[in-house]
mmCIF file of N, CA and C in Angstrom:
data_model
loop_
_atom_site.group_PDB
_atom_site.id
_atom_site.type_symbol
_atom_site.label_atom_id
_atom_site.label_comp_id
_atom_site.label_asym_id
_atom_site.label_seq_id
_atom_site.Cartn_x
_atom_site.Cartn_y
_atom_site.Cartn_z
ATOM 1 N N UNK A 1 90.720 121.288 121.763
ATOM 2 C CA UNK A 1 91.832 120.419 121.427
ATOM 3 C C UNK A 1 91.781 120.026 119.952
ATOM 4 N N UNK A 2 90.687 119.442 119.516
ATOM 5 C CA UNK A 2 90.537 119.045 118.118
ATOM 6 C C UNK A 2 89.411 119.870 117.502
ATOM 7 N N UNK A 3 89.689 121.119 117.231
ATOM 8 C CA UNK A 3 88.679 122.024 116.691
ATOM 9 C C UNK A 3 88.279 121.696 115.268
ATOM 10 N N UNK A 4 89.192 121.072 114.521
ATOM 11 C CA UNK A 4 88.914 120.689 113.123
ATOM 12 C C UNK A 4 89.412 119.262 112.905
ATOM 13 N N UNK A 5 88.498 118.415 112.462
ATOM 14 C CA UNK A 5 88.821 117.005 112.237
ATOM 15 C C UNK A 5 88.589 116.666 110.778
ATOM 16 N N UNK A 6 89.530 115.950 110.190
ATOM 17 C CA UNK A 6 89.362 115.421 108.840
ATOM 18 C C UNK A 6 89.053 113.937 108.960
ATOM 19 N N UNK A 7 87.988 113.496 108.284
ATOM 20 C CA UNK A 7 87.585 112.099 108.311
ATOM 21 C C UNK A 7 87.669 111.558 106.889
ATOM 22 N N UNK A 8 88.526 110.567 106.676
ATOM 23 C CA UNK A 8 88.676 109.944 105.359
ATOM 24 C C UNK A 8 87.742 108.746 105.280
ATOM 25 N N UNK A 9 86.895 108.732 104.258
ATOM 26 C CA UNK A 9 85.955 107.625 104.062
ATOM 27 C C UNK A 9 86.199 106.995 102.697
ATOM 28 N N UNK A 10 85.998 105.666 102.642
ATOM 29 C CA UNK A 10 86.252 104.972 101.380
ATOM 30 C C UNK A 10 85.046 104.194 100.866
ATOM 31 N N UNK A 11 83.941 104.222 101.617
ATOM 32 C CA UNK A 11 82.750 103.525 101.153
ATOM 33 C C UNK A 11 82.690 102.065 101.502
ATOM 34 N N UNK A 12 83.698 101.554 102.198
ATOM 35 C CA UNK A 12 83.701 100.145 102.584
ATOM 36 C C UNK A 12 82.846 99.961 103.834
ATOM 37 N N UNK A 13 82.353 98.750 104.048
ATOM 38 C CA UNK A 13 81.598 98.492 105.287
ATOM 39 C C UNK A 13 82.424 98.782 106.536
ATOM 40 N N UNK A 14 83.728 98.582 106.460
ATOM 41 C CA UNK A 14 84.593 98.824 107.615
ATOM 42 C C UNK A 14 84.696 100.309 107.962
ATOM 43 N N UNK A 15 84.420 101.198 107.016
ATOM 44 C CA UNK A 15 84.538 102.626 107.308
ATOM 45 C C UNK A 15 83.424 103.111 108.234
ATOM 46 N N UNK A 16 82.404 102.287 108.455
ATOM 47 C CA UNK A 16 81.317 102.652 109.380
ATOM 48 C C UNK A 16 81.866 102.928 110.775
ATOM 49 N N UNK A 17 82.773 102.107 111.236
ATOM 50 C CA UNK A 17 83.363 102.302 112.565
ATOM 51 C C UNK A 17 84.140 103.620 112.622
ATOM 52 N N UNK A 18 84.831 103.941 111.555
ATOM 53 C CA UNK A 18 85.572 105.204 111.483
ATOM 54 C C UNK A 18 84.616 106.379 111.624
ATOM 55 N N UNK A 19 83.489 106.301 110.928
ATOM 56 C CA UNK A 19 82.495 107.383 110.976
ATOM 57 C C UNK A 19 81.936 107.520 112.393
ATOM 58 N N UNK A 20 81.597 106.402 113.035
ATOM 59 C CA UNK A 20 81.038 106.448 114.390
ATOM 60 C C UNK A 20 82.013 107.073 115.383
ATOM 61 N N UNK A 21 83.272 106.721 115.282
ATOM 62 C CA UNK A 21 84.278 107.289 116.192
ATOM 63 C C UNK A 21 84.456 108.783 115.925
ATOM 64 N N UNK A 22 84.489 109.165 114.654
ATOM 65 C CA UNK A 22 84.627 110.582 114.311
ATOM 66 C C UNK A 22 83.415 111.384 114.788
ATOM 67 N N UNK A 23 82.211 110.820 114.672
ATOM 68 C CA UNK A 23 81.008 111.490 115.188
ATOM 69 C C UNK A 23 81.137 111.736 116.686
ATOM 70 N N UNK A 24 81.578 110.721 117.409
ATOM 71 C CA UNK A 24 81.737 110.852 118.853
ATOM 72 C C UNK A 24 82.755 111.935 119.201
ATOM 73 N N UNK A 25 83.887 111.924 118.536
ATOM 74 C CA UNK A 25 84.921 112.929 118.809
ATOM 75 C C UNK A 25 84.434 114.341 118.480
ATOM 76 N N UNK A 26 83.772 114.492 117.349
ATOM 77 C CA UNK A 26 83.281 115.819 116.943
ATOM 78 C C UNK A 26 82.263 116.348 117.942
ATOM 79 N N UNK A 27 81.400 115.475 118.452
ATOM 80 C CA UNK A 27 80.427 115.905 119.464
ATOM 81 C C UNK A 27 81.129 116.288 120.763
ATOM 82 N N UNK A 28 82.083 115.478 121.183
ATOM 83 C CA UNK A 28 82.790 115.737 122.448
ATOM 84 C C UNK A 28 83.565 117.048 122.418
ATOM 85 N N UNK A 29 84.224 117.331 121.292
ATOM 86 C CA UNK A 29 85.103 118.495 121.215
ATOM 87 C C UNK A 29 84.480 119.687 120.502
ATOM 88 N N UNK A 30 83.251 119.552 120.017
ATOM 89 C CA UNK A 30 82.614 120.653 119.293
ATOM 90 C C UNK A 30 83.371 120.972 118.013
ATOM 91 N N UNK A 31 83.864 119.944 117.350
ATOM 92 C CA UNK A 31 84.737 120.108 116.185
ATOM 93 C C UNK A 31 83.958 120.366 114.903
ATOM 94 N N UNK A 32 84.562 121.138 114.019
ATOM 95 C CA UNK A 32 84.114 121.210 112.627
ATOM 96 C C UNK A 32 84.771 120.032 111.915
ATOM 97 N N UNK A 33 84.073 119.465 110.937
ATOM 98 C CA UNK A 33 84.549 118.243 110.300
ATOM 99 C C UNK A 33 84.622 118.418 108.782
ATOM 100 N N UNK A 34 85.686 117.896 108.216
ATOM 101 C CA UNK A 34 85.810 117.776 106.768
ATOM 102 C C UNK A 34 85.789 116.297 106.438
ATOM 103 N N UNK A 35 84.847 115.902 105.589
ATOM 104 C CA UNK A 35 84.767 114.527 105.119
ATOM 105 C C UNK A 35 85.491 114.492 103.778
ATOM 106 N N UNK A 36 86.459 113.613 103.645
ATOM 107 C CA UNK A 36 87.187 113.509 102.378
ATOM 108 C C UNK A 36 87.059 112.090 101.831
ATOM 109 N N UNK A 37 86.804 112.042 100.539
ATOM 110 C CA UNK A 37 86.790 110.757 99.828
ATOM 111 C C UNK A 37 87.708 110.909 98.628
ATOM 112 N N UNK A 38 88.700 110.040 98.548
ATOM 113 C CA UNK A 38 89.639 110.045 97.435
ATOM 114 C C UNK A 38 89.222 108.916 96.502
ATOM 115 N N UNK A 39 88.846 109.273 95.300
ATOM 116 C CA UNK A 39 88.397 108.282 94.316
ATOM 117 C C UNK A 39 89.518 108.058 93.322
ATOM 118 N N UNK A 40 90.080 106.852 93.333
ATOM 119 C CA UNK A 40 91.169 106.522 92.421
ATOM 120 C C UNK A 40 90.621 106.030 91.083
ATOM 121 N N UNK A 41 91.414 106.264 90.052
ATOM 122 C CA UNK A 41 91.060 105.777 88.722
ATOM 123 C C UNK A 41 92.331 105.361 87.994
ATOM 124 N N UNK A 42 92.156 104.585 86.964
ATOM 125 C CA UNK A 42 93.250 104.192 86.063
ATOM 126 C C UNK A 42 92.833 104.539 84.649
ATOM 127 N N UNK A 43 93.794 104.847 83.819
ATOM 128 C CA UNK A 43 93.531 105.063 82.388
ATOM 129 C C UNK A 43 93.566 103.706 81.705
ATOM 130 N N UNK A 44 92.535 103.419 80.917
ATOM 131 C CA UNK A 44 92.489 102.164 80.182
ATOM 132 C C UNK A 44 91.886 102.437 78.816
ATOM 133 N N UNK A 45 92.655 102.230 77.794
ATOM 134 C CA UNK A 45 92.224 102.441 76.414
ATOM 135 C C UNK A 45 91.574 103.807 76.218
ATOM 136 N N UNK A 46 92.228 104.824 76.778
ATOM 137 C CA UNK A 46 91.779 106.197 76.577
ATOM 138 C C UNK A 46 90.663 106.663 77.486
ATOM 139 N N UNK A 47 90.206 105.814 78.394
ATOM 140 C CA UNK A 47 89.126 106.188 79.305
ATOM 141 C C UNK A 47 89.589 106.059 80.749
ATOM 142 N N UNK A 48 88.951 106.821 81.628
ATOM 143 C CA UNK A 48 89.210 106.680 83.053
ATOM 144 C C UNK A 48 88.333 105.571 83.604
ATOM 145 N N UNK A 49 88.944 104.620 84.292
ATOM 146 C CA UNK A 49 88.220 103.520 84.912
ATOM 147 C C UNK A 49 88.196 103.784 86.412
ATOM 148 N N UNK A 50 87.001 103.939 86.969
ATOM 149 C CA UNK A 50 86.809 104.224 88.383
ATOM 150 C C UNK A 50 87.163 102.987 89.203
ATOM 151 N N UNK A 51 88.082 103.132 90.169
ATOM 152 C CA UNK A 51 88.502 102.020 91.013
ATOM 153 C C UNK A 51 87.810 102.025 92.372
ATOM 154 N N UNK A 52 86.873 102.952 92.552
ATOM 155 C CA UNK A 52 86.209 103.097 93.844
ATOM 156 C C UNK A 52 85.065 102.122 94.037
ATOM 157 N N UNK A 53 84.379 102.266 95.166
ATOM 158 C CA UNK A 53 83.234 101.407 95.460
ATOM 159 C C UNK A 53 82.089 101.700 94.496
ATOM 160 N N UNK A 54 81.077 100.826 94.464
ATOM 161 C CA UNK A 54 79.978 101.030 93.513
ATOM 162 C C UNK A 54 79.165 102.300 93.741
ATOM 163 N N UNK A 55 79.143 102.806 94.978
ATOM 164 C CA UNK A 55 78.376 104.018 95.268
ATOM 165 C C UNK A 55 79.080 105.229 94.648
ATOM 166 N N UNK A 56 78.345 106.125 93.977
ATOM 167 C CA UNK A 56 78.979 107.329 93.429
ATOM 168 C C UNK A 56 79.613 108.167 94.539
ATOM 169 N N UNK A 57 80.731 108.793 94.242
ATOM 170 C CA UNK A 57 81.490 109.557 95.238
ATOM 171 C C UNK A 57 80.637 110.631 95.901
ATOM 172 N N UNK A 58 79.861 111.380 95.114
ATOM 173 C CA UNK A 58 79.046 112.459 95.668
ATOM 174 C C UNK A 58 78.000 111.913 96.632
ATOM 175 N N UNK A 59 77.385 110.797 96.280
ATOM 176 C CA UNK A 59 76.374 110.184 97.142
ATOM 177 C C UNK A 59 76.999 109.718 98.459
ATOM 178 N N UNK A 60 78.163 109.096 98.375
ATOM 179 C CA UNK A 60 78.863 108.636 99.569
ATOM 180 C C UNK A 60 79.147 109.796 100.515
ATOM 181 N N UNK A 61 79.752 110.844 100.004
ATOM 182 C CA UNK A 61 80.116 111.989 100.845
ATOM 183 C C UNK A 61 78.863 112.674 101.397
ATOM 184 N N UNK A 62 77.837 112.834 100.573
ATOM 185 C CA UNK A 62 76.610 113.481 101.041
ATOM 186 C C UNK A 62 75.929 112.683 102.150
ATOM 187 N N UNK A 63 75.947 111.359 102.039
ATOM 188 C CA UNK A 63 75.350 110.522 103.090
ATOM 189 C C UNK A 63 76.097 110.683 104.410
ATOM 190 N N UNK A 64 77.413 110.723 104.352
ATOM 191 C CA UNK A 64 78.208 110.885 105.577
ATOM 192 C C UNK A 64 78.020 112.294 106.139
ATOM 193 N N UNK A 65 78.031 113.292 105.273
ATOM 194 C CA UNK A 65 77.806 114.673 105.729
ATOM 195 C C UNK A 65 76.481 114.796 106.467
ATOM 196 N N UNK A 66 75.441 114.184 105.940
ATOM 197 C CA UNK A 66 74.114 114.265 106.557
ATOM 198 C C UNK A 66 74.139 113.717 107.982
ATOM 199 N N UNK A 67 74.887 112.678 108.205
ATOM 200 C CA UNK A 67 74.963 112.088 109.545
ATOM 201 C C UNK A 67 75.591 113.060 110.548
ATOM 202 N N UNK A 68 76.611 113.792 110.119
ATOM 203 C CA UNK A 68 77.236 114.775 110.999
ATOM 204 C C UNK A 68 76.313 115.975 111.192
ATOM 205 N N UNK A 69 75.755 116.471 110.113
ATOM 206 C CA UNK A 69 74.884 117.646 110.199
ATOM 207 C C UNK A 69 73.619 117.369 111.000
ATOM 208 N N UNK A 70 73.105 116.143 110.929
ATOM 209 C CA UNK A 70 71.924 115.770 111.716
ATOM 210 C C UNK A 70 72.186 115.857 113.213
ATOM 211 N N UNK A 71 73.438 115.783 113.603
ATOM 212 C CA UNK A 71 73.817 115.903 115.018
ATOM 213 C C UNK A 71 74.262 117.328 115.358
ATOM 214 N N UNK A 72 74.056 118.246 114.421
ATOM 215 C CA UNK A 72 74.405 119.648 114.661
ATOM 216 C C UNK A 72 75.884 119.952 114.506
ATOM 217 N N UNK A 73 76.612 119.083 113.850
ATOM 218 C CA UNK A 73 78.052 119.266 113.660
ATOM 219 C C UNK A 73 78.292 119.965 112.329
ATOM 220 N N UNK A 74 79.078 121.022 112.373
ATOM 221 C CA UNK A 74 79.457 121.729 111.141
ATOM 222 C C UNK A 74 80.332 120.802 110.307
ATOM 223 N N UNK A 75 79.901 120.543 109.076
ATOM 224 C CA UNK A 75 80.657 119.601 108.252
ATOM 225 C C UNK A 75 80.578 119.990 106.789
ATOM 226 N N UNK A 76 81.674 119.763 106.091
ATOM 227 C CA UNK A 76 81.664 119.920 104.642
ATOM 228 C C UNK A 76 82.486 118.792 104.022
ATOM 229 N N UNK A 77 82.273 118.588 102.732
ATOM 230 C CA UNK A 77 82.899 117.457 102.069
ATOM 231 C C UNK A 77 83.865 117.864 100.987
ATOM 232 N N UNK A 78 84.758 116.953 100.701
ATOM 233 C CA UNK A 78 85.774 117.152 99.664
ATOM 234 C C UNK A 78 85.948 115.833 98.932
ATOM 235 N N UNK A 79 85.878 115.880 97.610
ATOM 236 C CA UNK A 79 86.111 114.701 96.786
ATOM 237 C C UNK A 79 87.295 115.006 95.884
ATOM 238 N N UNK A 80 88.238 114.100 95.856
ATOM 239 C CA UNK A 80 89.383 114.234 94.959
ATOM 240 C C UNK A 80 89.426 113.005 94.065
ATOM 241 N N UNK A 81 89.673 113.225 92.808
ATOM 242 C CA UNK A 81 89.836 112.118 91.861
ATOM 243 C C UNK A 81 91.301 112.092 91.445
ATOM 244 N N UNK A 82 91.954 110.965 91.720
ATOM 245 C CA UNK A 82 93.394 110.869 91.494
ATOM 246 C C UNK A 82 93.737 109.542 90.846
ATOM 247 N N UNK A 83 94.902 109.512 90.230
ATOM 248 C CA UNK A 83 95.372 108.240 89.687
ATOM 249 C C UNK A 83 95.758 107.324 90.843
ATOM 250 N N UNK A 84 95.723 106.047 90.569
ATOM 251 C CA UNK A 84 95.975 105.026 91.584
ATOM 252 C C UNK A 84 97.304 105.265 92.291
ATOM 253 N N UNK A 85 97.274 105.147 93.606
ATOM 254 C CA UNK A 85 98.491 105.288 94.397
ATOM 255 C C UNK A 85 98.685 106.646 95.025
ATOM 256 N N UNK A 86 97.866 107.622 94.679
ATOM 257 C CA UNK A 86 98.043 108.984 95.198
ATOM 258 C C UNK A 86 97.120 109.330 96.361
ATOM 259 N N UNK A 87 96.402 108.350 96.875
ATOM 260 C CA UNK A 87 95.449 108.613 97.960
ATOM 261 C C UNK A 87 96.101 109.188 99.218
ATOM 262 N N UNK A 88 97.193 108.623 99.729
ATOM 263 C CA UNK A 88 97.765 109.169 100.968
ATOM 264 C C UNK A 88 98.148 110.641 100.853
ATOM 265 N N UNK A 89 98.776 110.998 99.753
ATOM 266 C CA UNK A 89 99.201 112.382 99.564
ATOM 267 C C UNK A 89 97.998 113.322 99.536
ATOM 268 N N UNK A 90 96.916 112.880 98.934
ATOM 269 C CA UNK A 90 95.724 113.723 98.852
ATOM 270 C C UNK A 90 95.062 113.891 100.220
ATOM 271 N N UNK A 91 95.035 112.833 101.013
ATOM 272 C CA UNK A 91 94.467 112.957 102.365
ATOM 273 C C UNK A 91 95.262 113.978 103.166
ATOM 274 N N UNK A 92 96.573 113.878 103.112
ATOM 275 C CA UNK A 92 97.438 114.814 103.844
ATOM 276 C C UNK A 92 97.260 116.234 103.302
ATOM 277 N N UNK A 93 97.147 116.378 101.994
ATOM 278 C CA UNK A 93 96.958 117.706 101.397
ATOM 279 C C UNK A 93 95.640 118.339 101.831
ATOM 280 N N UNK A 94 94.561 117.572 101.784
ATOM 281 C CA UNK A 94 93.259 118.103 102.210
ATOM 282 C C UNK A 94 93.290 118.461 103.694
ATOM 283 N N UNK A 95 93.949 117.629 104.496
ATOM 284 C CA UNK A 95 94.068 117.935 105.928
ATOM 285 C C UNK A 95 94.768 119.275 106.140
ATOM 286 N N UNK A 96 95.814 119.526 105.379
ATOM 287 C CA UNK A 96 96.515 120.802 105.483
ATOM 288 C C UNK A 96 95.648 121.971 105.061
ATOM 289 N N UNK A 97 94.939 121.811 103.957
ATOM 290 C CA UNK A 97 94.053 122.873 103.466
ATOM 291 C C UNK A 97 92.931 123.167 104.459
ATOM 292 N N UNK A 98 92.441 122.125 105.122
ATOM 293 C CA UNK A 98 91.355 122.284 106.097
ATOM 294 C C UNK A 98 91.868 122.699 107.479
ATOM 295 N N UNK A 99 93.196 122.801 107.618
ATOM 296 C CA UNK A 99 93.831 123.095 108.898
ATOM 297 C C UNK A 99 93.368 122.115 109.974
ATOM 298 N N UNK A 100 93.287 120.842 109.578
ATOM 299 C CA UNK A 100 92.833 119.794 110.496
ATOM 300 C C UNK A 100 93.808 119.626 111.648
ATOM 301 N N UNK A 101 93.242 119.401 112.814
ATOM 302 C CA UNK A 101 94.036 119.150 114.013
ATOM 303 C C UNK A 101 94.062 117.664 114.351
ATOM 304 N N UNK A 102 93.290 116.880 113.583
ATOM 305 C CA UNK A 102 93.262 115.434 113.742
ATOM 306 C C UNK A 102 92.749 114.821 112.447
ATOM 307 N N UNK A 103 93.371 113.720 112.030
ATOM 308 C CA UNK A 103 92.897 112.937 110.887
ATOM 309 C C UNK A 103 92.396 111.611 111.440
ATOM 310 N N UNK A 104 91.180 111.223 111.035
ATOM 311 C CA UNK A 104 90.614 109.945 111.443
ATOM 312 C C UNK A 104 90.419 109.120 110.184
ATOM 313 N N UNK A 105 91.017 107.927 110.151
ATOM 314 C CA UNK A 105 90.834 107.041 109.012
ATOM 315 C C UNK A 105 90.986 105.600 109.441
ATOM 316 N N UNK A 106 90.479 104.721 108.625
ATOM 317 C CA UNK A 106 90.544 103.300 108.922
ATOM 318 C C UNK A 106 91.889 102.712 108.537
ATOM 319 N N UNK A 107 92.281 101.692 109.274
ATOM 320 C CA UNK A 107 93.494 100.945 108.919
ATOM 321 C C UNK A 107 93.012 99.601 108.390
ATOM 322 N N UNK A 108 92.780 99.538 107.117
ATOM 323 C CA UNK A 108 92.223 98.313 106.541
ATOM 324 C C UNK A 108 93.022 97.938 105.305
ATOM 325 N N UNK A 109 92.698 96.811 104.749
ATOM 326 C CA UNK A 109 93.362 96.411 103.521
ATOM 327 C C UNK A 109 94.449 95.394 103.785
ATOM 328 N N UNK A 110 95.691 95.849 103.788
ATOM 329 C CA UNK A 110 96.818 94.927 103.923
ATOM 330 C C UNK A 110 96.998 94.469 105.364
ATOM 331 N N UNK A 111 97.709 93.363 105.528
ATOM 332 C CA UNK A 111 98.093 92.937 106.871
ATOM 333 C C UNK A 111 99.069 93.974 107.422
ATOM 334 N N UNK A 112 99.240 93.965 108.738
ATOM 335 C CA UNK A 112 100.134 94.942 109.353
ATOM 336 C C UNK A 112 101.557 94.815 108.790
ATOM 337 N N UNK A 113 102.064 93.604 108.652
ATOM 338 C CA UNK A 113 103.411 93.381 108.134
ATOM 339 C C UNK A 113 103.532 93.874 106.697
ATOM 340 N N UNK A 114 102.572 93.473 105.861
ATOM 341 C CA UNK A 114 102.610 93.868 104.455
ATOM 342 C C UNK A 114 102.525 95.391 104.317
ATOM 343 N N UNK A 115 101.707 96.008 105.159
ATOM 344 C CA UNK A 115 101.567 97.455 105.129
ATOM 345 C C UNK A 115 102.890 98.146 105.470
ATOM 346 N N UNK A 116 103.594 97.611 106.463
ATOM 347 C CA UNK A 116 104.884 98.196 106.842
ATOM 348 C C UNK A 116 105.914 98.042 105.732
ATOM 349 N N UNK A 117 105.891 96.899 105.066
ATOM 350 C CA UNK A 117 106.867 96.643 104.005
ATOM 351 C C UNK A 117 106.526 97.434 102.746
ATOM 352 N N UNK A 118 105.273 97.376 102.324
ATOM 353 C CA UNK A 118 104.873 98.010 101.068
ATOM 354 C C UNK A 118 104.363 99.435 101.236
ATOM 355 N N UNK A 119 103.920 99.789 102.429
ATOM 356 C CA UNK A 119 103.433 101.134 102.672
ATOM 357 C C UNK A 119 101.988 101.319 102.281
ATOM 358 N N UNK A 120 101.063 100.964 103.170
ATOM 359 C CA UNK A 120 99.648 101.155 102.926
ATOM 360 C C UNK A 120 99.264 102.619 103.064
ATOM 361 N N UNK A 121 98.022 102.922 102.702
ATOM 362 C CA UNK A 121 97.520 104.302 102.780
ATOM 363 C C UNK A 121 97.670 104.841 104.197
ATOM 364 N N UNK A 122 97.176 104.098 105.185
ATOM 365 C CA UNK A 122 97.224 104.583 106.567
ATOM 366 C C UNK A 122 98.663 104.833 107.017
ATOM 367 N N UNK A 123 99.568 103.916 106.700
ATOM 368 C CA UNK A 123 100.965 104.064 107.080
ATOM 369 C C UNK A 123 101.572 105.329 106.471
ATOM 370 N N UNK A 124 101.277 105.582 105.209
ATOM 371 C CA UNK A 124 101.824 106.770 104.543
ATOM 372 C C UNK A 124 101.227 108.057 105.104
ATOM 373 N N UNK A 125 99.934 108.038 105.445
ATOM 374 C CA UNK A 125 99.324 109.223 106.044
ATOM 375 C C UNK A 125 99.986 109.520 107.384
ATOM 376 N N UNK A 126 100.187 108.482 108.200
ATOM 377 C CA UNK A 126 100.847 108.669 109.498
ATOM 378 C C UNK A 126 102.237 109.269 109.312
ATOM 379 N N UNK A 127 102.975 108.798 108.322
ATOM 380 C CA UNK A 127 104.341 109.280 108.096
ATOM 381 C C UNK A 127 104.393 110.734 107.645
ATOM 382 N N UNK A 128 103.386 111.185 106.892
ATOM 383 C CA UNK A 128 103.469 112.508 106.270
ATOM 384 C C UNK A 128 102.553 113.568 106.871
ATOM 385 N N UNK A 129 101.622 113.181 107.697
ATOM 386 C CA UNK A 129 100.695 114.154 108.281
ATOM 387 C C UNK A 129 101.424 115.069 109.256
ATOM 388 N N UNK A 130 100.949 116.294 109.339
ATOM 389 C CA UNK A 130 101.536 117.270 110.262
ATOM 390 C C UNK A 130 100.692 117.419 111.523
ATOM 391 N N UNK A 131 99.662 116.575 111.658
ATOM 392 C CA UNK A 131 98.813 116.588 112.847
ATOM 393 C C UNK A 131 98.642 115.148 113.322
ATOM 394 N N UNK A 132 98.081 114.938 114.500
ATOM 395 C CA UNK A 132 97.847 113.570 114.971
ATOM 396 C C UNK A 132 96.917 112.804 114.019
ATOM 397 N N UNK A 133 97.113 111.497 113.958
ATOM 398 C CA UNK A 133 96.294 110.609 113.121
ATOM 399 C C UNK A 133 95.738 109.506 114.007
ATOM 400 N N UNK A 134 94.424 109.331 113.954
ATOM 401 C CA UNK A 134 93.770 108.257 114.682
ATOM 402 C C UNK A 134 93.402 107.180 113.683
ATOM 403 N N UNK A 135 94.011 106.000 113.827
ATOM 404 C CA UNK A 135 93.714 104.868 112.948
ATOM 405 C C UNK A 135 92.679 103.985 113.640
ATOM 406 N N UNK A 136 91.619 103.696 112.915
ATOM 407 C CA UNK A 136 90.536 102.884 113.451
ATOM 408 C C UNK A 136 90.656 101.491 112.858
ATOM 409 N N UNK A 137 90.750 100.489 113.702
ATOM 410 C CA UNK A 137 90.864 99.101 113.251
ATOM 411 C C UNK A 137 89.508 98.505 113.049
#
């Protein structure tokens, strides 16, 4: 059913639940997994300013990959560096490239109302993805 799963991680403490659910699904369905981390940046006085968590992107993805591989799950990682606001499009793009049959990501950040009005990352991924999306609260 879900032979290929894309898991979006952001390095927040809340993403731990997303990882645990994705691990369970991958084990149940024998899925191959793509871990994606989208690192946003802004240009400021000629330099790129990293807007991501304090952990380096490569370290974050490698730590998550190790957890899947330790359970015998085929997994690879993808890091994209984009300007602020382009995260949803990149998640959907990576899912398409990976031929994902399911996207797993957290629904965090804005309140539900604010997300519907302004369009949070999770809301935009749901609107544009061509496969099912599992939002983890």
